[in-house]
PDB file of C-alpha atoms in Angstrom:
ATOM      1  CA  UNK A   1      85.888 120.571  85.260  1.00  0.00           C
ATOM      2  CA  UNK A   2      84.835 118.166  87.800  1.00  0.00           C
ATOM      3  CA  UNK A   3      83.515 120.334  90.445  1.00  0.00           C
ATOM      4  CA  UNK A   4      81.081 117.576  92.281  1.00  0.00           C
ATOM      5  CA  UNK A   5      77.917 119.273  91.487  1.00  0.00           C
ATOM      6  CA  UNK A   6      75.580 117.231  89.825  1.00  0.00           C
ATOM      7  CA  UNK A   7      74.103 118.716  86.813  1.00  0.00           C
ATOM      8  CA  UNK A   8      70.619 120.191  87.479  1.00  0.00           C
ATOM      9  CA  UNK A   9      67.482 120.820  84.477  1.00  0.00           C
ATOM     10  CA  UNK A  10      64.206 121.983  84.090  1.00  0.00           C
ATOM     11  CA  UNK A  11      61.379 118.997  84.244  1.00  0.00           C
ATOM     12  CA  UNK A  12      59.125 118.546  81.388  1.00  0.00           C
ATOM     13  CA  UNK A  13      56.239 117.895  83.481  1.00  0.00           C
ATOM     14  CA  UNK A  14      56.931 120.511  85.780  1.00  0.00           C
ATOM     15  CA  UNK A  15      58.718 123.218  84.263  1.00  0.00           C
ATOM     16  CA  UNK A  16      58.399 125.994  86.689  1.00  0.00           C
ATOM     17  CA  UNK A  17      59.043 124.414  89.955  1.00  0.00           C
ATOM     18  CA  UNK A  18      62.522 123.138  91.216  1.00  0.00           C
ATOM     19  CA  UNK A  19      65.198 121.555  89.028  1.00  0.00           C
ATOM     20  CA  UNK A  20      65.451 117.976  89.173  1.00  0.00           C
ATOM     21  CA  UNK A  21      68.918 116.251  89.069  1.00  0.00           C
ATOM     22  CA  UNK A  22      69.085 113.801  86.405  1.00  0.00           C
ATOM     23  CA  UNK A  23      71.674 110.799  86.935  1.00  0.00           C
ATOM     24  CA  UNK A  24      73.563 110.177  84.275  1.00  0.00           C
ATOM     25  CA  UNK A  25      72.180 107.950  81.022  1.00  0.00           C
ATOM     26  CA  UNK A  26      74.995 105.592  79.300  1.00  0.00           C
ATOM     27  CA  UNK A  27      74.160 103.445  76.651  1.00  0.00           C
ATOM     28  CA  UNK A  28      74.601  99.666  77.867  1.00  0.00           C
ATOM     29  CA  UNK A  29      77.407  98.703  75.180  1.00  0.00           C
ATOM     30  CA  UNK A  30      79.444 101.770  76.937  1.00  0.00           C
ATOM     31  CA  UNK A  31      78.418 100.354  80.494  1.00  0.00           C
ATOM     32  CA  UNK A  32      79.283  97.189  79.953  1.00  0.00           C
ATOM     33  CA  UNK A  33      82.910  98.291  78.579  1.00  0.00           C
ATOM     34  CA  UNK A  34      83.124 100.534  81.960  1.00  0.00           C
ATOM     35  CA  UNK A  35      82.302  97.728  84.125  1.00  0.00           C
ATOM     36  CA  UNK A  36      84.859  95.483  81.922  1.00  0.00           C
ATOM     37  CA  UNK A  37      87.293  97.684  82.175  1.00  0.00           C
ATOM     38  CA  UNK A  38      86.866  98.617  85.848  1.00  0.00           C
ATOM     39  CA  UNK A  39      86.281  94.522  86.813  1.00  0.00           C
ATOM     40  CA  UNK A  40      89.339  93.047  85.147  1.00  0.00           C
ATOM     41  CA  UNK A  41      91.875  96.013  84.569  1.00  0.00           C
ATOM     42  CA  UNK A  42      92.180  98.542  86.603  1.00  0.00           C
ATOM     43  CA  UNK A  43      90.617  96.893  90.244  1.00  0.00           C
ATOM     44  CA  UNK A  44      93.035  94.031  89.481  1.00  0.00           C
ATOM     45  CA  UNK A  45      95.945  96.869  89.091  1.00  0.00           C
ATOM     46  CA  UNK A  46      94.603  98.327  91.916  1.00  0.00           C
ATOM     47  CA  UNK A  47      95.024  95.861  94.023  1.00  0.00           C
ATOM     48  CA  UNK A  48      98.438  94.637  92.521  1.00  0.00           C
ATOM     49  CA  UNK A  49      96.929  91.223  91.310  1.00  0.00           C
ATOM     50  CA  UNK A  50      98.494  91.856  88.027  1.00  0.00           C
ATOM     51  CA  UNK A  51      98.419  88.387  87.110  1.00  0.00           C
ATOM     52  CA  UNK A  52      95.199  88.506  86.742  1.00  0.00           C
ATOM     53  CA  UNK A  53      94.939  91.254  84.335  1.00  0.00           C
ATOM     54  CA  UNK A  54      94.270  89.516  81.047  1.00  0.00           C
ATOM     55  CA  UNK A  55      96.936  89.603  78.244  1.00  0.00           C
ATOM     56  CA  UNK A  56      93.977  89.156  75.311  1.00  0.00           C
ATOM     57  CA  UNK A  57      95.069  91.602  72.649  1.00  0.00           C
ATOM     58  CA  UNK A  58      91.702  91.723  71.002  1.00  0.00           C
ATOM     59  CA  UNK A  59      90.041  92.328  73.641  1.00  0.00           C
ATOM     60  CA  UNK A  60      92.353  95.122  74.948  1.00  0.00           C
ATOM     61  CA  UNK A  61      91.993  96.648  71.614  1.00  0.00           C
ATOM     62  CA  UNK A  62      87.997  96.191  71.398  1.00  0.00           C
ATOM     63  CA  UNK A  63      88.005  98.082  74.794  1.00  0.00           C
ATOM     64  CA  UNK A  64      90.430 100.992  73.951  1.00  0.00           C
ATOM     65  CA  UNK A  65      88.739 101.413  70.833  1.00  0.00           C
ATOM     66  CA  UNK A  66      85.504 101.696  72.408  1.00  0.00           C
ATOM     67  CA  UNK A  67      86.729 103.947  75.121  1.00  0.00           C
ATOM     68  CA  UNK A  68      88.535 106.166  72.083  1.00  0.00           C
ATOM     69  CA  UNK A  69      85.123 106.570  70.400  1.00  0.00           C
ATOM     70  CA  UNK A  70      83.217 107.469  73.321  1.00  0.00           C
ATOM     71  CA  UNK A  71      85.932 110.297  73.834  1.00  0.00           C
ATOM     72  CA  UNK A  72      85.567 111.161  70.606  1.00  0.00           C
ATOM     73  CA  UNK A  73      81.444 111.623  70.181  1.00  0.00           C
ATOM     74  CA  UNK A  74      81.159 113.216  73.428  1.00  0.00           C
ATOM     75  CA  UNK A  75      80.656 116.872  73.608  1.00  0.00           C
ATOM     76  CA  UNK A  76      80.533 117.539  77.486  1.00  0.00           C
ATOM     77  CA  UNK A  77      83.579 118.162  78.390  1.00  0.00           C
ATOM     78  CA  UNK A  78      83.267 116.642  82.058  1.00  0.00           C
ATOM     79  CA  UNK A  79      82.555 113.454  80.894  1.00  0.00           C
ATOM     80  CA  UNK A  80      85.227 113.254  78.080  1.00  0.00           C
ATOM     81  CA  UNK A  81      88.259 113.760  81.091  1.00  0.00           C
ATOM     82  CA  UNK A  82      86.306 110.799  82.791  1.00  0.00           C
ATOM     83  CA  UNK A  83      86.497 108.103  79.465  1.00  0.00           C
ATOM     84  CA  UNK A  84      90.010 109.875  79.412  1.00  0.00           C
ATOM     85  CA  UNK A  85      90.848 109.109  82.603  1.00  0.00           C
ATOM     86  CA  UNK A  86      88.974 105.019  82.344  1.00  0.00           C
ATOM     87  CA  UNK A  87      91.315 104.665  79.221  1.00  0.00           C
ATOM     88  CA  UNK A  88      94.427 105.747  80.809  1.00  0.00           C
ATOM     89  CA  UNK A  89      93.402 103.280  83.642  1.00  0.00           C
ATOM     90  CA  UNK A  90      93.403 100.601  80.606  1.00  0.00           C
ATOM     91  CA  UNK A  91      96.295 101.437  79.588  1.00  0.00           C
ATOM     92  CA  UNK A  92      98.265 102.065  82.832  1.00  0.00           C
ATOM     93  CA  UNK A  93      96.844  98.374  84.089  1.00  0.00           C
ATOM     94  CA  UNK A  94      98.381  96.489  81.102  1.00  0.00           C
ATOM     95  CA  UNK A  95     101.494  98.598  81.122  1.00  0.00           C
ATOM     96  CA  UNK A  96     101.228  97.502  85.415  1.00  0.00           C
ATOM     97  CA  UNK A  97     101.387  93.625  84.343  1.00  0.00           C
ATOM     98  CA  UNK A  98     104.084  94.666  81.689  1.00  0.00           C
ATOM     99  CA  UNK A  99     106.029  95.594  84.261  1.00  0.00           C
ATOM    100  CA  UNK A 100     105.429  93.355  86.639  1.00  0.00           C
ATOM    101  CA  UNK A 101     106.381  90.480  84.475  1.00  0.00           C
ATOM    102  CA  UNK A 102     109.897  92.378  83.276  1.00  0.00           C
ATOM    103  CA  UNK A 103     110.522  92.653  87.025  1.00  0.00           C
ATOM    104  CA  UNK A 104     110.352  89.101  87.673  1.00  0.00           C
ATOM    105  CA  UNK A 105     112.749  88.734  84.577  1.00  0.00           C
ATOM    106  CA  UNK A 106     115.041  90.612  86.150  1.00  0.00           C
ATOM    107  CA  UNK A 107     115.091  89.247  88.997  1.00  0.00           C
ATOM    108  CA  UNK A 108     116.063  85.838  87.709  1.00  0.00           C
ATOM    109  CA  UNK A 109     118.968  87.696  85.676  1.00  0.00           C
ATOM    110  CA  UNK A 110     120.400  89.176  89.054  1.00  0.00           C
ATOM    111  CA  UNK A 111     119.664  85.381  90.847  1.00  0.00           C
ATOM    112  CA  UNK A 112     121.881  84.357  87.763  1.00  0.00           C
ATOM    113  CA  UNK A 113     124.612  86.355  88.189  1.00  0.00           C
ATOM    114  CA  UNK A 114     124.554  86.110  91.831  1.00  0.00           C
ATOM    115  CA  UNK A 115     124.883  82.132  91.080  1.00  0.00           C
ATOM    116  CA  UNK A 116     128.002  83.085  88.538  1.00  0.00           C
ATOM    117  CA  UNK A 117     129.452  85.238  91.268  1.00  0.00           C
ATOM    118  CA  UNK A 118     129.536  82.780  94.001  1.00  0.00           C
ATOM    119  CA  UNK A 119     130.748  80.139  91.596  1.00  0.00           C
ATOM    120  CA  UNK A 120     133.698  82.654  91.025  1.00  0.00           C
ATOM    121  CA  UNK A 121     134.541  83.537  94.395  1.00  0.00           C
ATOM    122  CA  UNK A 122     133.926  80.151  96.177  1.00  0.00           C
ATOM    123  CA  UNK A 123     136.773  78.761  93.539  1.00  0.00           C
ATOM    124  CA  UNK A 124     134.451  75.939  92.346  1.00  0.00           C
ATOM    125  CA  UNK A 125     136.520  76.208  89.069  1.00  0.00           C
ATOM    126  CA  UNK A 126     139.794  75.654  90.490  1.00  0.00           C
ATOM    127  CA  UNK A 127     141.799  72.249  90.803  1.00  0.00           C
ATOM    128  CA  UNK A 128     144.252  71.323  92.717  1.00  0.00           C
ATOM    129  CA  UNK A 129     146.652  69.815  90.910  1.00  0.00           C
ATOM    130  CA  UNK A 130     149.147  68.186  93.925  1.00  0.00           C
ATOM    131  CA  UNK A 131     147.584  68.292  96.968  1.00  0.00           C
ATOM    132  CA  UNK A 132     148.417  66.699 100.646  1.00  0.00           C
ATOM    133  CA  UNK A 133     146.265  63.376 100.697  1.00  0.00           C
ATOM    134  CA  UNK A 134     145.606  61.963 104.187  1.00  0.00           C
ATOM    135  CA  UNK A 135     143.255  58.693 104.757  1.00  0.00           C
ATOM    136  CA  UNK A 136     139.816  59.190 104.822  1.00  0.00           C
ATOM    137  CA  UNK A 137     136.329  59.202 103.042  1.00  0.00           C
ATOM    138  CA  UNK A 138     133.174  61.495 103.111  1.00  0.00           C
ATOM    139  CA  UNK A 139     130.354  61.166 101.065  1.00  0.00           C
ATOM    140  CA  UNK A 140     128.057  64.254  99.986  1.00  0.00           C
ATOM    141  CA  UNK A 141     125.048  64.123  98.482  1.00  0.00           C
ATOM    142  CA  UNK A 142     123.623  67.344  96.516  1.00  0.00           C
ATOM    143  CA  UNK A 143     119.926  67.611  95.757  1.00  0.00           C
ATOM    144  CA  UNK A 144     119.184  70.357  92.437  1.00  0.00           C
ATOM    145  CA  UNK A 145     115.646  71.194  92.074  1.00  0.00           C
ATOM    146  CA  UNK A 146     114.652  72.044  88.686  1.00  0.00           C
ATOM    147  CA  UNK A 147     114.970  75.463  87.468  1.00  0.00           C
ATOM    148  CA  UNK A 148     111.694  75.953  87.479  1.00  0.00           C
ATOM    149  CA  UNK A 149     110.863  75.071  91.379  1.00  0.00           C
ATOM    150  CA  UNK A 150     114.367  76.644  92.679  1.00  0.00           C
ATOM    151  CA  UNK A 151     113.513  79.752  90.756  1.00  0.00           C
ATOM    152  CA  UNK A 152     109.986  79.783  92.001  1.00  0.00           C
ATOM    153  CA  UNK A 153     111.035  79.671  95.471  1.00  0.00           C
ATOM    154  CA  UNK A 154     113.270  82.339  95.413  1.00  0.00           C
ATOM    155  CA  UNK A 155     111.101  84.314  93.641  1.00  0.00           C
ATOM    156  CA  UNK A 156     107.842  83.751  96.185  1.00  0.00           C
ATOM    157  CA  UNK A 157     109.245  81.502  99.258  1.00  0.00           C
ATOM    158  CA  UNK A 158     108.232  78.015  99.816  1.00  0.00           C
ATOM    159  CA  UNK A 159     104.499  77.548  99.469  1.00  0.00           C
ATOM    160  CA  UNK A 160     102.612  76.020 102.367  1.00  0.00           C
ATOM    161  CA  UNK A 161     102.599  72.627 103.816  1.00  0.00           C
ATOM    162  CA  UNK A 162      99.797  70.775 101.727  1.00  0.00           C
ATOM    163  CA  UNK A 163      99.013  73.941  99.428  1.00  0.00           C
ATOM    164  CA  UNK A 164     101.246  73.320  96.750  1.00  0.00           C
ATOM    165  CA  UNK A 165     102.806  75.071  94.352  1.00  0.00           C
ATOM    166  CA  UNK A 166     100.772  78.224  92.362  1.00  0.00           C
ATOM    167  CA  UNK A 167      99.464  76.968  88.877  1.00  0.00           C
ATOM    168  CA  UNK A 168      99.469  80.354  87.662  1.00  0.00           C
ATOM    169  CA  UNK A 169     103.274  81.777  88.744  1.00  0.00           C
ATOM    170  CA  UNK A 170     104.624  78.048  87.710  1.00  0.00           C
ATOM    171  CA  UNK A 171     102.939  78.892  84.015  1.00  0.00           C
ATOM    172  CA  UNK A 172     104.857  82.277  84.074  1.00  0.00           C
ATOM    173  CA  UNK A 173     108.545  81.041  84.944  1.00  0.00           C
ATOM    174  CA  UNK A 174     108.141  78.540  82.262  1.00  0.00           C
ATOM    175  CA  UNK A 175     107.244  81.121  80.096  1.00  0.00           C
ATOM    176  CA  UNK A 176     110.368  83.907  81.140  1.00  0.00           C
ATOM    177  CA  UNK A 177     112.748  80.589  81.659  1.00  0.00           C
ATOM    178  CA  UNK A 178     111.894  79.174  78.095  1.00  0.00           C
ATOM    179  CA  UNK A 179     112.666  82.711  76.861  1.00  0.00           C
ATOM    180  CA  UNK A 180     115.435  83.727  77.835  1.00  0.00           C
ATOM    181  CA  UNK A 181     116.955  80.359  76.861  1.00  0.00           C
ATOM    182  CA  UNK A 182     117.123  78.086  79.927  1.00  0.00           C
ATOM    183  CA  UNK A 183     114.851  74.744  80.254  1.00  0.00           C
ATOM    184  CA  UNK A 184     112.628  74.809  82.973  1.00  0.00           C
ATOM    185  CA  UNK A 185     112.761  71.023  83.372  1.00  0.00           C
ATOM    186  CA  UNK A 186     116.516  70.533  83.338  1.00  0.00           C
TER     187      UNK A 186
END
């Protein structure tokens, strides 16, 4: 397997004398889809940016495929656990965002129901129907933020004086709000 040794041959020129260690020769169609792959999959899983993974299915599908046939015409079996192990890094970075994404699902279902329970137990539904009625007058004024700025704050905390809120995690909860039914501008 992988042992750390780099692989040692005989020169051409120099036959005789010492072996030479020869680096490693990939064809620049596979190097590019290494550096691809390493660049905006797996370093962006790495370091849990996993909105920044891209969601392109073509392109996900170019890569494993090319990843697949490099497996597949390689003989040494040192190098096909390493195109084994890039396209399990593939895989394992969309499968990251996947994930990532169905978390932040669920955690506006649970921010729902935590809404429905409170609603519940703080009686909001109940009326009184004859009630003891003194003199006097208060005024209350509730401010609702859209769903989609309410949620986002819970979600990530109120974003910096000045900074605004993120383009990117706004153009998410529209997307998860619009699906599971609820408008994001109500």
């Amino acid at each position: 397997m992988l042992s750390g040794r780099s692989s040692t041959c005989k020169s051409i020129i120099n036959p005789v004398g010492e072996g030479s260690t020869m680096p490693l020769q990939f064809n620049p169609g596979l190097l590019k889809v290494l550096s691809r792959i390493e660049n905006n999959y797996v370093e962006k899983m790495a370091q849990r940016k996993h909105l920044e993974i891209p969601d392109s299915l073509p392109d996900y599908l170019f890569l494993n495929d090319s990843m697949l046939n490099a497996i597949g015409k390689e003989r040494n079996t040192n190098l096909k656990l390493l195109f084994q192990t890039v396209r399990d890094g593939l895989e394992g970075a969309i499968n990251s965002k996947i994930c990532h994404i169905r978390g932040i699902e669920l955690e506006l279902q649970v921010l729902g129901l935590n809404k429905t329970i409170e609603d519940i137990l703080s009686g909001k539904n109940e009326v009184t129907a004859i009630g003891d009625v003194c003199g006097g007058l208060s005024v209350n004024k509730t401010v609702k933020l859209k769903p989609l700025y309410s949620n986002y704050i819970y979600l990530y905390g109120m974003p910096a004086f000045g900074v605004g809120f993120d383009p990117v995690k706004l153009s998410l909860l529209v997307t998860i709000l619009q699906k599971n039914g609820i408008n994001p501008y109500a």
